[in-house]
GROMACS .gro file of C-alpha atoms in nm:
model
  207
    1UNK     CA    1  -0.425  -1.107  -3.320
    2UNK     CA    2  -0.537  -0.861  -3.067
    3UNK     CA    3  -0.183  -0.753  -2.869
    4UNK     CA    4  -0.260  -0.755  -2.470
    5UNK     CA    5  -0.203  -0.470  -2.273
    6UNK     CA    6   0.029  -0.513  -1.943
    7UNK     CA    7  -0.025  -0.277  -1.686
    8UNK     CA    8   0.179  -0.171  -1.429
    9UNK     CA    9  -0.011  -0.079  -1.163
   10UNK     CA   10   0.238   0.066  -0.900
   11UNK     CA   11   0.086   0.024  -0.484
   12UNK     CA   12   0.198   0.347  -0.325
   13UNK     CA   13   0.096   0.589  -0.026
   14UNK     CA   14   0.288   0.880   0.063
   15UNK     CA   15   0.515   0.720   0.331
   16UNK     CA   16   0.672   0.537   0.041
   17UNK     CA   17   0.816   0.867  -0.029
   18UNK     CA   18   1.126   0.956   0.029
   19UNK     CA   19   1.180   1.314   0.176
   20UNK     CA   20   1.245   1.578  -0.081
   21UNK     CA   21   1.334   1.331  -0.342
   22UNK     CA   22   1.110   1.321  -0.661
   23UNK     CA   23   1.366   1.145  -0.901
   24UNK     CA   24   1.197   0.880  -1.087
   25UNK     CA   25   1.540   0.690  -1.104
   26UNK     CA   26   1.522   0.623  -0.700
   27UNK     CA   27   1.203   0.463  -0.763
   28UNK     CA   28   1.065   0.170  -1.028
   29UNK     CA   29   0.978   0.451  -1.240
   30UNK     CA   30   1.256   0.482  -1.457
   31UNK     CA   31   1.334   0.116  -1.501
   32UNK     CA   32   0.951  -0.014  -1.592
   33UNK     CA   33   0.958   0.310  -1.848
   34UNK     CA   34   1.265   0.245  -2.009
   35UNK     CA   35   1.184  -0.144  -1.972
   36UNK     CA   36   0.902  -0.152  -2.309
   37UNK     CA   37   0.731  -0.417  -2.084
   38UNK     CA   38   0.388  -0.192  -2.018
   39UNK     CA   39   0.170  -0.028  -2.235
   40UNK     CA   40   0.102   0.196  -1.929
   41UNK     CA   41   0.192   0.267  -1.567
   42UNK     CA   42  -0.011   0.354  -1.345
   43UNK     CA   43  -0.019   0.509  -0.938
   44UNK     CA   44  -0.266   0.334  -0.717
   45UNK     CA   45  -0.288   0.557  -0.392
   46UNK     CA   46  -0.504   0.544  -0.115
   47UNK     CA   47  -0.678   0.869  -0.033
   48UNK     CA   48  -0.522   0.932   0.294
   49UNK     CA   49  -0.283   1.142   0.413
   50UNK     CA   50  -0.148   1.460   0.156
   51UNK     CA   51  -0.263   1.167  -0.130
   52UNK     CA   52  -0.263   1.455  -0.426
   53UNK     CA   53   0.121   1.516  -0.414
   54UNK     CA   54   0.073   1.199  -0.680
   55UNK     CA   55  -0.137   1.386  -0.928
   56UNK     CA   56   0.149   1.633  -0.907
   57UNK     CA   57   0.459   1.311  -0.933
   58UNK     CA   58   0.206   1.128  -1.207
   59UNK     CA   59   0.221   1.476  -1.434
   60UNK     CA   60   0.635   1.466  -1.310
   61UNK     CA   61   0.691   1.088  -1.421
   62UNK     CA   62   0.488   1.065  -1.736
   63UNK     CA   63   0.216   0.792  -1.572
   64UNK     CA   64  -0.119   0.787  -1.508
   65UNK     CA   65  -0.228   0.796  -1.156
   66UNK     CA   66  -0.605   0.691  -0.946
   67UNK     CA   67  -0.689   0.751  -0.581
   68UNK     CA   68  -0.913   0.448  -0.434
   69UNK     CA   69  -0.969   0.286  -0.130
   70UNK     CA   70  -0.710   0.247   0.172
   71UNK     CA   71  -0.777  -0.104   0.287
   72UNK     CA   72  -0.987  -0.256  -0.004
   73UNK     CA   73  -0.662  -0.304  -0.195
   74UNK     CA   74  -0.824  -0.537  -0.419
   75UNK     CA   75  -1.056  -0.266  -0.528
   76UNK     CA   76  -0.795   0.017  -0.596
   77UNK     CA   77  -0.587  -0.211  -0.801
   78UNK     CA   78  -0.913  -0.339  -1.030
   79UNK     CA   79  -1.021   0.050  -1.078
   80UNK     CA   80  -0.674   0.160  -1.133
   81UNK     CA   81  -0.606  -0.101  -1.422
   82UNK     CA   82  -0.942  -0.115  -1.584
   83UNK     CA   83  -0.919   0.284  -1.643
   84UNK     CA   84  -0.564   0.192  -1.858
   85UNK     CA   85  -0.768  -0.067  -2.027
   86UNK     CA   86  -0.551  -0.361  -1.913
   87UNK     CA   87  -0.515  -0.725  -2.033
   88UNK     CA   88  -0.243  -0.816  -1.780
   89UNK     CA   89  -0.226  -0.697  -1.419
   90UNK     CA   90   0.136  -0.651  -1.276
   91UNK     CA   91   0.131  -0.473  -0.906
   92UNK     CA   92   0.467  -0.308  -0.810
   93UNK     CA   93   0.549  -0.142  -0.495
   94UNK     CA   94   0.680   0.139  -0.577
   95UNK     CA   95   1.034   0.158  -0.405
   96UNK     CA   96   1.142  -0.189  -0.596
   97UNK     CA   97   1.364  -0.026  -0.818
   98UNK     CA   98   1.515  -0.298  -0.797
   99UNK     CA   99   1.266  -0.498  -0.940
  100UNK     CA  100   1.411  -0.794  -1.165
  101UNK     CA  101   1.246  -0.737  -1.513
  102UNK     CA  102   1.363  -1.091  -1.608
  103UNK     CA  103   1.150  -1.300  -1.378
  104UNK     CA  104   0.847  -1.048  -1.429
  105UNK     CA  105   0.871  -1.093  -1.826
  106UNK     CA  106   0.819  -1.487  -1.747
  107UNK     CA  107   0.532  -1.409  -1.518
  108UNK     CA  108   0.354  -1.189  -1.808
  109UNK     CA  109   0.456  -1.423  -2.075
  110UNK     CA  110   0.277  -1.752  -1.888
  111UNK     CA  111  -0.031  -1.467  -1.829
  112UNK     CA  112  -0.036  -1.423  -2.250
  113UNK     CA  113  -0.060  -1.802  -2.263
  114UNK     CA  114  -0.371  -1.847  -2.042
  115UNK     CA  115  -0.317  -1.870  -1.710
  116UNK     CA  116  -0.464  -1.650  -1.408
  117UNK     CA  117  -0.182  -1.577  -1.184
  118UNK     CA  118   0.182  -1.683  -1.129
  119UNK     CA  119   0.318  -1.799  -0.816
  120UNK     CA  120   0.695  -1.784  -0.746
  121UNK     CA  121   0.890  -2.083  -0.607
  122UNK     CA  122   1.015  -2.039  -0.249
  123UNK     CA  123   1.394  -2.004  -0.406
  124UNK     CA  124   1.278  -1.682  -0.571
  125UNK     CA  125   1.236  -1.337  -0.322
  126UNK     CA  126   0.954  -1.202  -0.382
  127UNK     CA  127   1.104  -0.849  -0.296
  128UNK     CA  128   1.270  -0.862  -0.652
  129UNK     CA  129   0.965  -0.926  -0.846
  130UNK     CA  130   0.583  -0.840  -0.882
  131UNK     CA  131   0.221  -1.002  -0.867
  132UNK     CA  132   0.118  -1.067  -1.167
  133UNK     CA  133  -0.233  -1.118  -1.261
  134UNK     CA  134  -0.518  -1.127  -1.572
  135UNK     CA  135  -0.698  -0.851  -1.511
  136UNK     CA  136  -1.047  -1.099  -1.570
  137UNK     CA  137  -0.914  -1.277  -1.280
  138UNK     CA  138  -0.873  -0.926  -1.061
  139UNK     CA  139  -1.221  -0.839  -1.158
  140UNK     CA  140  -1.358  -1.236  -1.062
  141UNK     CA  141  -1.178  -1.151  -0.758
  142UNK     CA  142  -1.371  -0.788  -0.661
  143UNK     CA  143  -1.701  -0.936  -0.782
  144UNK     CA  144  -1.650  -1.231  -0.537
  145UNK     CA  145  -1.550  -1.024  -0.227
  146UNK     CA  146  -1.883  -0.793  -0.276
  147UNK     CA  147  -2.079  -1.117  -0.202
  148UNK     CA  148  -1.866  -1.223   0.085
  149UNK     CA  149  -1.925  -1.176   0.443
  150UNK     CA  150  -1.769  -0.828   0.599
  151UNK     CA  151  -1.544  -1.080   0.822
  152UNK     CA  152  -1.168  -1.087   0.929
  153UNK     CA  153  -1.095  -1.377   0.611
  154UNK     CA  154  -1.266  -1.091   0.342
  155UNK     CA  155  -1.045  -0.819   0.491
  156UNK     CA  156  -0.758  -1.031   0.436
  157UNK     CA  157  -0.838  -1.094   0.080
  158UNK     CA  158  -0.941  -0.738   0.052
  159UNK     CA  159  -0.588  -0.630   0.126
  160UNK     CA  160  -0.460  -0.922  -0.057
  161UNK     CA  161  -0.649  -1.016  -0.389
  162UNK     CA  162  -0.403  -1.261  -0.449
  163UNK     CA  163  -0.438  -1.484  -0.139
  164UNK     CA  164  -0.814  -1.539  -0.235
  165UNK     CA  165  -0.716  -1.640  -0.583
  166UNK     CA  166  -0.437  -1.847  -0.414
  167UNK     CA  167  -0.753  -1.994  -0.251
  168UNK     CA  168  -0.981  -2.081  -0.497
  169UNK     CA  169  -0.969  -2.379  -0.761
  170UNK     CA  170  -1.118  -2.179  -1.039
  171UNK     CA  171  -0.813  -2.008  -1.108
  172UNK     CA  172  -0.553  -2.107  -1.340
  173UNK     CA  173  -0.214  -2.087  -1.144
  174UNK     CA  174   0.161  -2.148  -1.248
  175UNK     CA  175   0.458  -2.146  -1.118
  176UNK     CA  176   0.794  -1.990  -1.171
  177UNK     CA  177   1.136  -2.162  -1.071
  178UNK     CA  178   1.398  -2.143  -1.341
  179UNK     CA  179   1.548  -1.798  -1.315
  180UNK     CA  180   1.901  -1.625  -1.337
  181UNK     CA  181   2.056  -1.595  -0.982
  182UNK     CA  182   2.167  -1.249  -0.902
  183UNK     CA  183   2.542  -1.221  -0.976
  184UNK     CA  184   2.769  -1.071  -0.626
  185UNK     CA  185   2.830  -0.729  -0.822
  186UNK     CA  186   2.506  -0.716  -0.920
  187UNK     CA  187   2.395  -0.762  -0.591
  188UNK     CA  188   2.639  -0.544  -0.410
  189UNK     CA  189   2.535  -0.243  -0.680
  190UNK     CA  190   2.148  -0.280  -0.583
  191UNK     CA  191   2.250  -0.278  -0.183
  192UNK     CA  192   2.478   0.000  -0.258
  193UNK     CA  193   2.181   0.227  -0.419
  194UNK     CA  194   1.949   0.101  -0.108
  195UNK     CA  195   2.226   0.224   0.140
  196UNK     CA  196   2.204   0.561  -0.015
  197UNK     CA  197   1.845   0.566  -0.013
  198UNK     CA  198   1.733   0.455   0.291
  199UNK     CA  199   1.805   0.643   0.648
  200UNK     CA  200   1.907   0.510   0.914
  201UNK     CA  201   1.621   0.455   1.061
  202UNK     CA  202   1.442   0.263   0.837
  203UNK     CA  203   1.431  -0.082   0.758
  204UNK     CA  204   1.605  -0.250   0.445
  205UNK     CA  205   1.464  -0.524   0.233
  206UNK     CA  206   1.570  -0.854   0.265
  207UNK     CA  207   1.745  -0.896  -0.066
   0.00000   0.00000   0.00000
């Protein structure tokens, strides 16, 4: 039986950089490598801005990296995964180190069994986790936006694939509710690392 291939296909720009720091532990880097989850990772940037210091990080990290479009989200993602051959779409930002492997392994697991995306229950923060996706339905997705009007509802779905599937009954959608609540010290370790992270200026995620 042919084994899919989950991708991790991580949403970045340079402003999700933080300055000087290049340590793949301060980022979901180190924890989807070392999590045997993905048969590759992959950098989806935008070409704007100084957009080739990731060819540089992708040699750095050990992953893959592809420069798309800046709005047309929907598009970058589908390029970046189809050149890693996936089977399974999962789109990381890529400061959620963080990211609760746990709930994502469900999300992937329900994607091996048929379905076309996974929603999360409104008791679950999204912050922690990923979008998770077949990468058929991320293609149906691009190939139904190029035959859309260029109006304010494409753009949305442009920047947010998911929505359209969200949208449209012929996708197969679950849902995830049963997971592991965060424990207080697990918690208070994750703000912790944020604290450090993060300046002073800039905003904290709601977890």
């Amino acid at each position: 039986m042919h084994k899919l291939n989950t991708v991790a296909v991580i949403q970045c720009t340079v402003d999700d950089l933080y300055k000087g720091n290049t340590n793949p532990d301060d980022y979901c880097i180190t924890v989807l490598k070392n999590s045997n989850l993905f048969g590759d990772i992959i950098l989806a940037c935008p070409k704007i801005g100084n957009y080739m210091v990731f060819k540089e990080l992708a040699n750095h990290w050990g992953v893959n990296y592809y420069f798309g479009s800046d709005y047309n989200i929907a598009e970058r993602l589908y390029f970046a995964a189809e050149r890693c051959n996936a089977d399974i779409v999962a789109r990381i930002l890529l400061k959620r180190v963080y990211i609760d492997l746990d709930i994502v392994k469900k999300m992937i697991l329900q994607i091996e069994n048929g379905s076309d995306y996974i929603n999360l229950s409104s008791n679950i923060n999204y912050e922690v986790a990923a979008d998770v996706m077949s990468f058929s339905s991320l293609k149906k997705t691009v190939e139904i936006l190029k035959n859309r009007d260029d109006n304010f509802q494409t753009s949305i779905y442009k920047f947010s694939p998911w929505r359209l599937i969200e949208s449209e009954n012929r996708f197969i959608i679950d849902n995830i509710s049963n997971v592991n609540l965060w424990s207080k010290a697990k918690t208070s370790v994750v703000k912790t690392k944020l604290n450090n992270l993060f300046s002073n200026n800039e905003n904290k995620v709601g977890i």
